[in-house]
Short mmCIF file of C-alpha atoms and ligand atoms in Angstrom, two decimals:
data_model
loop_
_atom_site.label_atom_id
_atom_site.label_comp_id
_atom_site.label_asym_id
_atom_site.label_seq_id
_atom_site.Cartn_x
_atom_site.Cartn_y
_atom_site.Cartn_z
CA MET A 1 0.09 0.01 -0.11
CA THR A 2 1.20 3.47 -0.92
CA SER A 3 2.18 5.66 2.09
CA ILE A 4 0.83 9.16 1.62
CA GLY A 5 2.02 12.14 3.62
CA ILE A 6 0.27 15.37 3.50
CA ILE A 7 1.53 18.76 4.69
CA GLY A 8 -1.17 20.90 6.15
CA ALA A 9 -4.71 20.19 7.58
CA GLY A 10 -6.67 22.94 6.09
CA PHE A 11 -9.48 22.57 3.49
CA GLY A 12 -6.77 21.38 0.87
CA GLY A 13 -5.11 18.69 3.17
CA LEU A 14 -8.70 17.55 4.23
CA ALA A 15 -10.02 17.27 0.64
CA VAL A 16 -7.30 14.84 -0.38
CA ALA A 17 -7.25 13.08 2.68
CA VAL A 18 -11.04 12.21 2.48
CA GLU A 19 -10.69 11.28 -1.17
CA MET A 20 -7.90 8.85 -0.56
CA LEU A 21 -9.64 7.29 2.72
CA ARG A 22 -12.92 7.06 0.68
CA SER A 23 -11.17 5.11 -1.96
CA GLY A 24 -9.54 2.72 0.28
CA HIS A 25 -6.09 4.18 0.41
CA ASP A 26 -5.72 3.99 4.08
CA ASP A 27 -2.05 4.67 4.75
CA VAL A 28 -2.54 8.50 5.05
CA ARG A 29 -0.88 10.84 7.51
CA LEU A 30 -1.21 14.66 7.89
CA TRP A 31 1.31 16.89 9.43
CA GLU A 32 0.00 20.05 10.90
CA ARG A 33 2.33 22.74 12.17
CA GLY A 34 -0.54 24.42 14.10
CA GLY A 35 -2.24 23.06 17.29
CA ASP A 36 -5.53 22.40 15.37
CA LEU A 37 -6.89 21.82 11.94
CA GLY A 38 -8.69 24.34 9.77
CA GLY A 39 -5.78 26.47 8.05
CA VAL A 40 -7.01 29.85 7.35
CA TRP A 41 -10.21 29.15 8.90
CA ARG A 42 -8.52 28.45 12.14
CA ASP A 43 -6.25 31.60 11.72
CA ASN A 44 -8.43 34.34 10.85
CA THR A 45 -10.61 35.05 13.62
CA TYR A 46 -10.83 38.88 13.12
CA PRO A 47 -14.46 40.50 14.00
CA GLY A 48 -16.75 39.68 11.07
CA ALA A 49 -14.36 36.93 9.52
CA GLY A 50 -16.36 34.91 7.17
CA CYS A 51 -16.65 33.59 3.47
CA ASP A 52 -17.72 35.81 0.73
CA VAL A 53 -18.64 32.60 -1.34
CA PRO A 54 -21.95 31.24 -0.44
CA SER A 55 -21.80 28.29 1.88
CA PRO A 56 -23.73 25.69 -0.04
CA LEU A 57 -21.02 25.90 -2.63
CA TYR A 58 -18.22 26.56 -0.17
CA SER A 59 -18.62 23.04 1.23
CA PHE A 60 -17.74 19.65 -0.03
CA SER A 61 -20.24 18.17 -2.69
CA TYR A 62 -20.43 14.82 -0.70
CA GLU A 63 -20.97 16.68 2.70
CA PRO A 64 -23.79 19.09 2.31
CA ASN A 65 -24.57 20.96 5.44
CA PRO A 66 -28.26 21.39 5.97
CA ASN A 67 -27.64 23.37 9.23
CA TRP A 68 -25.90 26.49 7.82
CA SER A 69 -27.17 29.41 9.70
CA ARG A 70 -26.95 31.69 6.89
CA ARG A 71 -26.09 31.75 3.21
CA TYR A 72 -22.57 33.40 3.86
CA ALA A 73 -21.29 31.40 7.01
CA LEU A 74 -18.93 33.05 9.36
CA GLN A 75 -15.51 31.66 10.43
CA GLN A 76 -16.50 29.78 13.50
CA GLU A 77 -19.32 27.92 11.51
CA ILE A 78 -16.93 26.95 8.62
CA HIS A 79 -14.23 25.94 11.13
CA ASP A 80 -16.93 23.74 12.94
CA TYR A 81 -17.79 22.20 9.62
CA ILE A 82 -14.22 21.43 8.78
CA ARG A 83 -13.81 19.70 12.14
CA ARG A 84 -16.96 17.64 11.64
CA VAL A 85 -15.94 16.35 8.28
CA ALA A 86 -12.54 15.50 9.44
CA ASP A 87 -13.99 13.58 12.31
CA LYS A 88 -16.66 11.75 10.32
CA HIS A 89 -14.21 10.51 7.56
CA GLY A 90 -11.53 9.62 10.11
CA VAL A 91 -9.01 12.11 9.24
CA THR A 92 -8.66 13.84 12.63
CA PRO A 93 -6.85 10.88 14.25
CA ARG A 94 -4.34 10.85 11.43
CA ILE A 95 -3.18 14.41 11.92
CA SER A 96 -0.10 15.12 13.84
CA PHE A 97 -0.26 18.58 15.44
CA GLY A 98 2.69 20.87 16.15
CA ARG A 99 4.64 19.01 13.30
CA GLU A 100 6.25 21.54 11.19
CA VAL A 101 7.74 20.34 7.99
CA THR A 102 11.08 22.12 6.96
CA ALA A 103 12.44 19.92 4.27
CA ALA A 104 11.62 17.16 1.91
CA THR A 105 13.99 15.14 -0.32
CA TRP A 106 13.32 12.61 -2.90
CA ASN A 107 15.36 9.46 -2.51
CA ALA A 108 15.50 7.85 -6.11
CA ASP A 109 16.88 4.65 -4.91
CA ALA A 110 14.29 3.95 -2.44
CA THR A 111 11.67 5.82 -4.44
CA GLU A 112 10.48 7.59 -1.35
CA TRP A 113 10.44 11.15 0.18
CA THR A 114 12.33 11.78 3.30
CA VAL A 115 10.55 14.65 5.17
CA THR A 116 12.27 16.70 8.02
CA PHE A 117 10.59 18.42 10.70
CA ALA A 118 11.33 21.47 12.66
CA ASP A 119 12.48 19.33 15.86
CA GLY A 120 15.09 17.68 13.44
CA SER A 121 13.08 14.24 13.11
CA THR A 122 12.38 12.70 9.85
CA GLU A 123 9.73 10.25 8.40
CA THR A 124 9.60 8.64 5.08
CA VAL A 125 6.58 8.17 2.77
CA ASP A 126 5.96 7.04 -0.82
CA LEU A 127 3.99 10.15 -1.81
CA LEU A 128 4.23 13.72 -0.64
CA ILE A 129 1.29 16.00 -0.91
CA SER A 130 1.60 19.75 -0.24
CA ALA A 131 -1.57 21.30 1.08
CA VAL A 132 0.20 24.42 2.72
CA GLY A 133 -2.27 26.70 0.75
CA GLN A 134 -1.61 30.07 -1.04
CA LEU A 135 -2.92 32.58 1.55
CA SER A 136 -1.55 31.19 4.80
CA GLU A 137 1.64 33.63 5.51
CA PRO A 138 0.61 37.04 6.47
CA ALA A 139 2.20 39.70 4.55
CA TRP A 140 3.36 42.66 6.65
CA PRO A 141 4.02 46.03 4.94
CA SER A 142 7.47 47.35 5.23
CA ILE A 143 6.66 50.92 6.67
CA PRO A 144 9.58 52.81 8.45
CA GLY A 145 9.01 52.85 12.33
CA ILE A 146 6.48 49.88 12.34
CA GLU A 147 8.28 48.46 15.34
CA SER A 148 7.98 51.73 17.30
CA PHE A 149 4.16 51.68 17.80
CA GLU A 150 3.67 51.69 21.50
CA GLY A 151 -0.07 50.50 21.28
CA PRO A 152 -1.42 47.11 20.21
CA SER A 153 -0.61 46.40 16.57
CA PHE A 154 -1.23 43.17 14.59
CA HIS A 155 -2.07 41.52 11.36
CA SER A 156 -5.85 40.74 10.65
CA ALA A 157 -4.97 37.06 10.13
CA ARG A 158 -3.55 37.02 13.79
CA TRP A 159 -6.15 38.89 15.63
CA ASP A 160 -5.01 39.87 19.06
CA HIS A 161 -8.14 39.05 21.14
CA ASP A 162 -6.50 40.18 24.34
CA ALA A 163 -5.87 43.80 23.08
CA ASP A 164 -8.38 46.15 24.44
CA ILE A 165 -9.73 48.18 21.60
CA HIS A 166 -13.11 49.20 22.90
CA GLY A 167 -13.67 52.82 22.30
CA ARG A 168 -10.23 53.21 20.99
CA THR A 169 -8.96 54.91 17.82
CA VAL A 170 -7.99 51.91 15.31
CA ALA A 171 -5.98 52.39 12.16
CA VAL A 172 -6.84 49.72 9.55
CA VAL A 173 -4.14 49.63 7.00
CA GLY A 174 -5.45 48.08 3.68
CA SER A 175 -9.10 47.79 2.29
CA GLY A 176 -9.17 44.37 0.67
CA ALA A 177 -11.30 41.27 1.41
CA SER A 178 -10.37 41.09 5.15
CA ALA A 179 -10.79 44.84 5.92
CA VAL A 180 -14.24 45.06 4.17
CA GLN A 181 -15.53 42.38 6.68
CA LEU A 182 -13.63 43.80 9.88
CA VAL A 183 -14.21 47.51 9.60
CA PRO A 184 -17.94 47.58 9.80
CA HIS A 185 -17.57 45.43 13.02
CA LEU A 186 -15.15 48.03 14.53
CA VAL A 187 -17.57 50.78 13.58
CA ARG A 188 -20.41 49.00 15.01
CA ASP A 189 -18.67 48.47 18.26
CA GLY A 190 -18.07 52.11 18.67
CA GLU A 191 -14.47 52.37 17.68
CA ARG A 192 -13.07 55.27 15.64
CA VAL A 193 -11.45 54.01 12.72
CA VAL A 194 -9.02 55.36 10.20
CA VAL A 195 -8.96 53.34 7.09
CA PHE A 196 -5.62 53.72 5.01
CA GLN A 197 -6.82 52.69 1.70
CA ARG A 198 -4.01 52.33 -1.04
CA SER A 199 -6.40 51.24 -3.87
CA PRO A 200 -10.32 51.31 -3.66
CA ASN A 201 -11.99 47.86 -4.69
CA TYR A 202 -15.05 47.21 -6.76
CA LEU A 203 -17.82 46.02 -4.32
CA LEU A 204 -21.00 44.24 -5.02
CA PRO A 205 -23.97 43.83 -2.88
CA LYS A 206 -23.89 40.49 -0.90
CA PRO A 207 -26.90 38.38 -1.48
CA ASP A 208 -26.78 37.05 2.22
CA MET A 209 -29.79 35.94 4.39
CA PRO A 210 -30.18 33.84 7.43
CA TYR A 211 -31.39 30.35 6.74
CA ARG A 212 -34.74 29.98 8.77
CA ARG A 213 -35.83 26.83 10.65
CA TRP A 214 -37.84 25.81 7.70
CA HIS A 215 -34.78 26.08 5.31
CA SER A 216 -32.98 23.39 7.33
CA ALA A 217 -36.08 21.27 7.74
CA LEU A 218 -36.30 21.31 4.05
CA PHE A 219 -32.74 20.78 3.34
CA HIS A 220 -32.83 17.66 5.82
CA ARG A 221 -35.97 16.15 4.36
CA LEU A 222 -35.24 17.00 0.79
CA PRO A 223 -31.57 17.07 0.02
CA MET A 224 -32.36 17.77 -3.49
CA SER A 225 -33.51 21.27 -2.45
CA GLN A 226 -30.04 22.18 -1.08
CA GLN A 227 -28.34 20.55 -4.18
CA ALA A 228 -30.48 22.73 -6.38
CA GLU A 229 -29.44 25.87 -4.38
CA ARG A 230 -25.74 24.88 -4.82
CA GLY A 231 -26.09 24.19 -8.40
CA GLY A 232 -27.94 27.59 -8.96
CA ILE A 233 -25.10 29.37 -6.96
CA TRP A 234 -22.52 27.51 -8.97
CA ALA A 235 -24.09 28.42 -12.24
CA ILE A 236 -24.19 32.04 -11.29
CA MET A 237 -20.53 31.93 -9.92
CA GLU A 238 -19.36 30.35 -13.43
CA GLN A 239 -20.86 33.29 -15.13
CA PHE A 240 -19.23 35.56 -12.72
CA ALA A 241 -15.93 34.06 -13.19
CA ARG A 242 -16.44 34.32 -17.11
CA GLY A 243 -17.33 37.80 -16.72
CA LEU A 244 -14.32 39.09 -14.79
CA GLU A 245 -13.10 40.84 -17.92
CA ALA A 246 -14.34 44.39 -18.22
CA SER A 247 -14.85 43.84 -21.90
CA SER A 248 -17.23 40.90 -21.48
CA PRO A 249 -20.98 41.99 -21.17
CA VAL A 250 -21.09 40.18 -17.71
CA GLY A 251 -18.11 42.55 -16.55
CA LYS A 252 -19.90 45.61 -17.81
CA VAL A 253 -23.07 44.44 -15.95
CA ASN A 254 -20.91 43.83 -12.74
CA ARG A 255 -19.29 47.36 -13.11
CA THR A 256 -22.49 48.95 -13.48
CA ILE A 257 -23.86 47.13 -10.44
CA ALA A 258 -20.75 48.00 -8.39
CA MET A 259 -21.16 51.78 -9.22
CA ARG A 260 -24.88 51.83 -8.46
CA HIS A 261 -24.03 50.21 -5.06
CA LEU A 262 -21.40 52.90 -4.41
CA HIS A 263 -23.84 55.79 -5.45
CA SER A 264 -26.83 54.28 -3.36
CA GLN A 265 -24.73 53.76 -0.15
CA VAL A 266 -22.26 56.72 -0.22
CA LYS A 267 -23.90 60.29 -0.69
CA ASP A 268 -20.67 62.34 -0.16
CA PRO A 269 -19.06 62.76 -3.57
CA GLU A 270 -15.52 63.43 -2.12
CA LEU A 271 -15.77 60.14 -0.34
CA ARG A 272 -17.26 58.60 -3.45
CA ALA A 273 -14.44 59.68 -5.71
CA LYS A 274 -12.04 58.17 -3.12
CA LEU A 275 -13.76 54.73 -3.33
CA THR A 276 -14.02 54.60 -7.11
CA PRO A 277 -11.60 52.33 -8.69
CA ASP A 278 -9.43 53.31 -11.91
CA TYR A 279 -8.64 49.96 -13.18
CA PRO A 280 -10.72 47.30 -15.00
CA ILE A 281 -13.24 45.33 -12.90
CA GLY A 282 -11.86 42.10 -11.80
CA CYS A 283 -8.19 42.93 -12.00
CA LYS A 284 -8.28 42.84 -8.18
CA ARG A 285 -10.62 40.47 -6.44
CA ILE A 286 -14.21 41.88 -6.60
CA LEU A 287 -15.65 42.17 -2.90
CA PHE A 288 -18.98 41.79 -1.69
CA SER A 289 -20.46 43.82 1.31
CA ASN A 290 -23.56 45.48 2.16
CA GLU A 291 -21.90 46.98 5.15
CA PHE A 292 -18.71 48.42 4.26
CA TYR A 293 -19.60 51.54 2.44
CA PRO A 294 -22.06 52.62 5.11
CA ALA A 295 -19.25 52.01 7.72
CA LEU A 296 -16.97 54.21 5.65
CA ALA A 297 -19.53 56.80 5.37
CA ALA A 298 -19.97 56.88 9.37
CA PRO A 299 -18.89 60.09 11.16
CA THR A 300 -16.46 58.06 13.17
CA VAL A 301 -14.57 56.92 10.17
CA GLU A 302 -11.93 58.57 8.12
CA VAL A 303 -10.73 57.16 4.88
CA VAL A 304 -7.06 58.25 4.17
CA THR A 305 -6.02 57.64 0.50
CA GLU A 306 -2.39 58.94 0.83
CA ALA A 307 0.35 56.31 1.31
CA VAL A 308 1.42 55.36 4.80
CA THR A 309 4.93 56.63 5.10
CA GLU A 310 5.81 55.96 8.72
CA VAL A 311 4.55 54.71 11.96
CA ARG A 312 5.22 56.44 15.04
CA PRO A 313 4.75 55.28 18.75
CA HIS A 314 1.33 56.99 18.87
CA GLY A 315 0.29 57.37 15.25
CA VAL A 316 0.48 56.52 11.50
CA VAL A 317 1.88 59.27 9.14
CA ASP A 318 0.57 59.80 5.77
CA ALA A 319 2.49 61.02 2.61
CA THR A 320 1.40 64.54 3.23
CA GLY A 321 3.29 64.50 6.51
CA ARG A 322 0.05 64.45 8.57
CA GLU A 323 0.18 62.39 11.62
CA HIS A 324 -3.09 60.35 12.52
CA PRO A 325 -3.11 59.69 16.33
CA VAL A 326 -4.25 56.12 16.86
CA ASP A 327 -4.39 53.67 19.85
CA VAL A 328 -4.18 50.41 17.88
CA VAL A 329 -3.02 49.55 14.40
CA VAL A 330 -4.45 46.56 12.33
CA TYR A 331 -2.67 45.37 9.23
CA ALA A 332 -5.24 44.08 6.96
CA THR A 333 -2.57 43.72 4.34
CA GLY A 334 -3.30 40.38 2.77
CA PHE A 335 -0.86 37.36 2.52
CA ASP A 336 2.51 36.29 0.98
CA SER A 337 0.74 34.79 -2.00
CA GLN A 338 3.93 34.06 -3.95
CA ASP A 339 5.27 31.90 -1.05
CA PHE A 340 3.91 28.52 -2.22
CA LEU A 341 6.30 25.98 -0.97
CA ASP A 342 9.05 28.50 -0.21
CA SER A 343 9.14 27.59 3.59
CA ILE A 344 10.02 24.15 2.80
CA ASP A 345 13.33 23.09 1.33
CA VAL A 346 12.17 20.65 -1.43
CA THR A 347 14.80 18.75 -3.34
CA GLY A 348 13.84 16.70 -6.46
CA ALA A 349 15.23 14.05 -8.42
CA SER A 350 18.33 15.55 -9.75
CA GLY A 351 19.09 17.42 -6.65
CA GLU A 352 17.30 20.50 -7.83
CA LYS A 353 15.49 22.72 -5.33
CA LEU A 354 12.00 23.56 -6.00
CA ALA A 355 12.55 27.12 -5.04
CA THR A 356 15.18 27.27 -7.77
CA ARG A 357 12.95 25.90 -10.20
CA TRP A 358 10.39 28.48 -9.33
CA THR A 359 12.74 31.47 -9.24
CA ASP A 360 10.59 33.27 -11.73
CA GLY A 361 7.19 32.24 -10.17
CA ALA A 362 5.63 28.94 -9.40
CA ARG A 363 4.18 26.76 -12.08
CA ALA A 364 2.93 23.22 -12.09
CA TYR A 365 0.88 21.06 -14.67
CA LEU A 366 -2.74 21.43 -13.58
CA GLY A 367 -1.39 23.18 -10.57
CA MET A 368 -0.44 19.81 -9.13
CA TYR A 369 2.64 18.14 -10.83
CA VAL A 370 6.06 19.51 -11.29
CA PRO A 371 8.48 17.46 -13.69
CA GLY A 372 11.68 16.31 -11.92
CA PHE A 373 9.79 15.84 -8.56
CA PRO A 374 8.31 12.51 -8.69
CA ASN A 375 5.64 11.51 -6.34
CA LEU A 376 5.19 15.16 -5.36
CA PHE A 377 1.49 16.46 -5.61
CA VAL A 378 0.53 20.06 -4.84
CA THR A 379 -2.92 20.93 -3.65
CA TYR A 380 -4.10 24.67 -4.20
CA GLY A 381 -0.98 25.01 -6.12
CA PRO A 382 0.07 27.55 -8.82
CA ASN A 383 -2.93 28.77 -11.04
CA THR A 384 -5.64 27.19 -8.98
CA ASN A 385 -6.94 30.19 -7.05
CA LEU A 386 -10.17 31.74 -8.41
CA GLY A 387 -11.23 35.28 -8.99
CA GLY A 388 -14.77 33.95 -8.32
CA GLY A 389 -16.15 30.70 -7.37
CA SER A 390 -15.57 28.07 -4.68
CA ILE A 391 -11.96 26.81 -4.03
CA ILE A 392 -13.76 23.90 -2.48
CA TYR A 393 -14.93 22.86 -5.80
CA MET A 394 -11.46 22.96 -7.42
CA LEU A 395 -9.90 21.15 -4.25
CA GLU A 396 -12.22 18.37 -4.96
CA ALA A 397 -11.31 18.13 -8.52
CA GLN A 398 -7.70 18.11 -7.67
CA ALA A 399 -8.07 15.49 -5.12
CA ARG A 400 -10.01 13.15 -7.42
CA HIS A 401 -7.26 13.48 -10.08
CA MET A 402 -4.60 12.61 -7.38
CA ARG A 403 -6.55 9.66 -6.30
CA GLN A 404 -6.49 8.47 -9.86
CA VAL A 405 -2.82 8.62 -9.81
CA VAL A 406 -2.65 6.68 -6.75
CA ASP A 407 -4.90 3.98 -8.00
CA ARG A 408 -2.99 3.50 -11.09
CA LEU A 409 0.37 3.48 -9.03
CA GLU A 410 -0.86 0.64 -7.13
CA ALA A 411 -2.77 -1.10 -10.10
CA GLY A 412 0.21 -1.04 -12.25
CA GLN A 413 2.80 -1.89 -9.23
CA PHE A 414 4.61 1.35 -10.12
CA ASP A 415 6.83 3.21 -7.56
CA SER A 416 6.99 6.49 -9.08
CA VAL A 417 5.25 9.01 -11.26
CA GLU A 418 5.98 12.37 -12.71
CA VAL A 419 4.43 14.51 -15.31
CA THR A 420 6.55 14.54 -18.71
CA ALA A 421 8.47 17.77 -19.35
CA SER A 422 6.73 18.17 -22.82
CA ILE A 423 3.13 18.09 -21.32
CA ASP A 424 4.24 20.39 -18.71
CA GLU A 425 5.69 22.85 -21.23
CA ASP A 426 2.45 22.70 -23.55
CA TYR A 427 0.34 23.42 -20.66
CA ASP A 428 2.31 26.25 -19.43
CA ARG A 429 2.41 27.83 -22.91
CA GLU A 430 -1.31 27.51 -23.17
CA LEU A 431 -1.85 28.91 -19.59
CA SER A 432 0.60 31.75 -20.05
CA GLU A 433 -1.24 32.90 -23.16
CA LYS A 434 -4.51 32.89 -21.58
CA LEU A 435 -3.13 34.65 -18.35
CA GLU A 436 -1.25 37.26 -20.34
CA ARG A 437 -4.50 38.22 -22.06
CA SER A 438 -6.81 38.20 -18.77
CA VAL A 439 -7.88 41.19 -17.02
CA TRP A 440 -5.24 40.32 -14.09
CA ALA A 441 -2.33 41.55 -16.30
CA SER A 442 -3.89 45.03 -16.31
CA CYS A 443 -3.13 46.32 -12.73
CA GLU A 444 -1.10 45.63 -9.62
CA ASN A 445 -2.26 42.68 -7.52
CA TRP A 446 -1.12 39.87 -5.51
CA TYR A 447 -1.71 37.24 -8.20
CA ARG A 448 1.40 38.27 -10.05
CA HIS A 449 5.05 37.20 -9.23
CA PRO A 450 7.62 40.05 -9.27
CA SER A 451 8.82 38.39 -12.67
CA GLY A 452 5.28 39.60 -14.01
CA ARG A 453 4.14 36.05 -14.34
CA ILE A 454 0.60 35.39 -12.99
CA THR A 455 1.14 32.54 -10.58
CA SER A 456 -1.94 32.36 -8.51
CA ASN A 457 -5.08 32.30 -10.74
CA TRP A 458 -6.85 29.75 -13.04
CA PRO A 459 -8.08 31.61 -15.97
CA GLY A 460 -11.95 31.59 -16.41
CA ALA A 461 -14.77 29.33 -15.05
CA THR A 462 -14.23 26.12 -12.85
CA LEU A 463 -16.05 23.60 -14.98
CA PRO A 464 -13.21 23.48 -17.57
CA PHE A 465 -10.81 22.72 -14.85
CA ALA A 466 -13.07 20.02 -13.34
CA ARG A 467 -13.47 18.50 -16.84
CA ARG A 468 -9.85 18.65 -17.65
CA THR A 469 -8.77 16.75 -14.24
CA ARG A 470 -11.77 14.32 -14.28
CA THR A 471 -10.17 11.57 -16.00
CA LEU A 472 -6.38 10.90 -15.58
CA GLU A 473 -4.61 10.59 -18.80
CA PRO A 474 -1.76 8.03 -18.24
CA THR A 475 0.28 9.02 -21.14
CA GLU A 476 0.96 12.60 -19.77
CA PHE A 477 2.92 10.90 -17.04
CA ALA A 478 6.12 8.78 -16.72
CA TRP A 479 5.61 5.88 -14.65
CA ALA A 480 8.42 3.73 -13.25
P1 LIG B 501 -5.87 41.77 0.03
O1 LIG B 501 -7.14 41.55 -0.39
O2 LIG B 501 -4.64 41.43 -0.36
O3 LIG B 501 -5.82 43.15 0.72
C1 LIG B 501 -4.67 43.85 1.29
C2 LIG B 501 -4.97 45.31 1.30
O4 LIG B 501 -3.88 45.86 1.91
C3 LIG B 501 -4.97 45.98 0.02
O5 LIG B 501 -6.07 46.93 0.16
C4 LIG B 501 -3.71 46.36 -0.39
O6 LIG B 501 -3.84 47.59 -1.16
C5 LIG B 501 -3.33 46.97 1.10
N1 LIG B 501 -1.76 47.16 1.24
C6 LIG B 501 -0.92 46.07 0.99
N2 LIG B 501 0.23 46.47 1.56
C7 LIG B 501 0.00 47.82 1.81
C8 LIG B 501 0.94 48.87 2.20
N3 LIG B 501 2.20 48.80 2.25
N4 LIG B 501 0.44 49.97 2.53
C9 LIG B 501 -0.93 50.31 2.33
N5 LIG B 501 -1.82 49.37 2.00
C10 LIG B 501 -1.16 48.08 1.74
O7 LIG B 501 -5.81 40.86 1.51
P2 LIG B 501 -7.14 40.34 2.37
O8 LIG B 501 -8.02 41.43 2.43
O9 LIG B 501 -6.40 39.60 3.64
O10 LIG B 501 -7.62 39.15 1.48
C11 LIG B 501 -6.59 38.35 0.86
C12 LIG B 501 -7.34 37.27 0.27
O11 LIG B 501 -7.74 36.33 1.15
C13 LIG B 501 -8.62 37.66 -0.45
O12 LIG B 501 -8.38 38.09 -1.86
C14 LIG B 501 -9.27 36.28 -0.49
O13 LIG B 501 -8.81 35.39 -1.55
C15 LIG B 501 -8.93 35.84 0.77
N6 LIG B 501 -10.10 36.16 1.70
C16 LIG B 501 -11.23 35.79 1.54
C17 LIG B 501 -12.23 36.04 2.23
C18 LIG B 501 -13.61 35.33 1.99
O14 LIG B 501 -14.61 35.98 2.25
N7 LIG B 501 -13.59 34.25 1.15
C19 LIG B 501 -11.98 36.95 3.39
C20 LIG B 501 -10.86 37.48 3.44
C21 LIG B 501 -9.79 37.16 2.64
P3 LIG B 501 -3.62 47.20 -2.66
O15 LIG B 501 -5.01 46.74 -3.28
O16 LIG B 501 -3.27 48.64 -3.32
O17 LIG B 501 -2.69 46.25 -3.08
#
């Protein structure tokens, strides 16, 4: 039996582990550096943290949850869901917590990976699967004086729940997906907030609603009804993903809706001007909120669009030289999205380092397979993030494909598998052409590597990815 080691126990690790276990591949172990499972849904506990993808779709197709309390579930509920699925499928007892992988080396003679941990210990496995995610390492801005601040200051993804922020003046640096969720909560709780916005985002209304008791009764009794809701949401999100281009009709409709949303919620023309993006819609992630604009328009909130140039012991200085006195600083500045597997020293067949291979940006066939790195699979790898849609749907597709590779390894009594270099090259060419023509190439965003390569996103809708990964094509791989 193939032994499978999975790095990370977030949604990605869970998706693969469940798929393997459901198919009878029992020799599965997961290494998690944290003390709990859940990945980003364990780490992001800022007030208002939740998912901007509707929960019936942001869940496994084989594990619908008839008890979601609302259409867009909040962090705690999603984290509970992850725990339940992990328990139900027997994943939880296979997780070793506090086990941080620092290195992995392919041993060609033994056809196995030697995995090294932070405490110096090692384990060997036939197959190594990375599920470390794309958005797990908080990105801190490099602002002079950042260390000198004397009050509480923390990243949104590492919320300091011990910090007393009540009634204080809070600086929020950044105005992306996390800020959009947390700022309204701070304002509602009575905090004075200074939002430092580097670029405005397009914001669409969020069709959120609580699920009533009759909803869950219906979902319990007639599971098809929840499947129908999931299917409807999926179909809408597919159109949304196709319409990310400003030139597409859907993109134009989205832009019109976003501008109407802004006009209806922000009456002050000066604030409205600050909040109007000047780049094509979709180039940065489109956000959903009914609460962000009203929060920014509140008298207790100031939106500063000048760059942050310095942090001082009791304030934040903008590019005009004005110091904004604040008690707390929250850095909602996103994640080191180009990190991929950087924090792990991965050595492939010829002694080559994965970090060296990826100097100009990460790439992998179908986001999962790298030539020269046999028996290494990557979940939520390069070019599998979405500008719109559910990453869980993508993770399931990836897990199914990986499972077929394991099926074939075992059936054919092969010891190793890797994608062929020519298939990888063809795929990369095709993907690069699509990506360079995509809307993401038209502004600064975190989807791009400093080399210019768009490494994060899958271009287009999710169905083509699911189709492409549905059936393993053995000739694309070298089996030995
Ligand atoms: P983000 O969208 O990358 O936003 C970071 C914000 O910080 C941006 O406004 C950025 O401005 C700003 N920023 C970065 N460095 C700065 C600096 N030096 N000075 C001033 N501003 C700076 O990060 P995020 O809000 O944490 O979200 C990241 C991703 O996580 C999302 O796109 C999404 O994929 C995921 N997420 C998802 C949800 C969900 O509901 N599913 C919720 C939260 C996060 P620029 O725009 O100018 O770069």
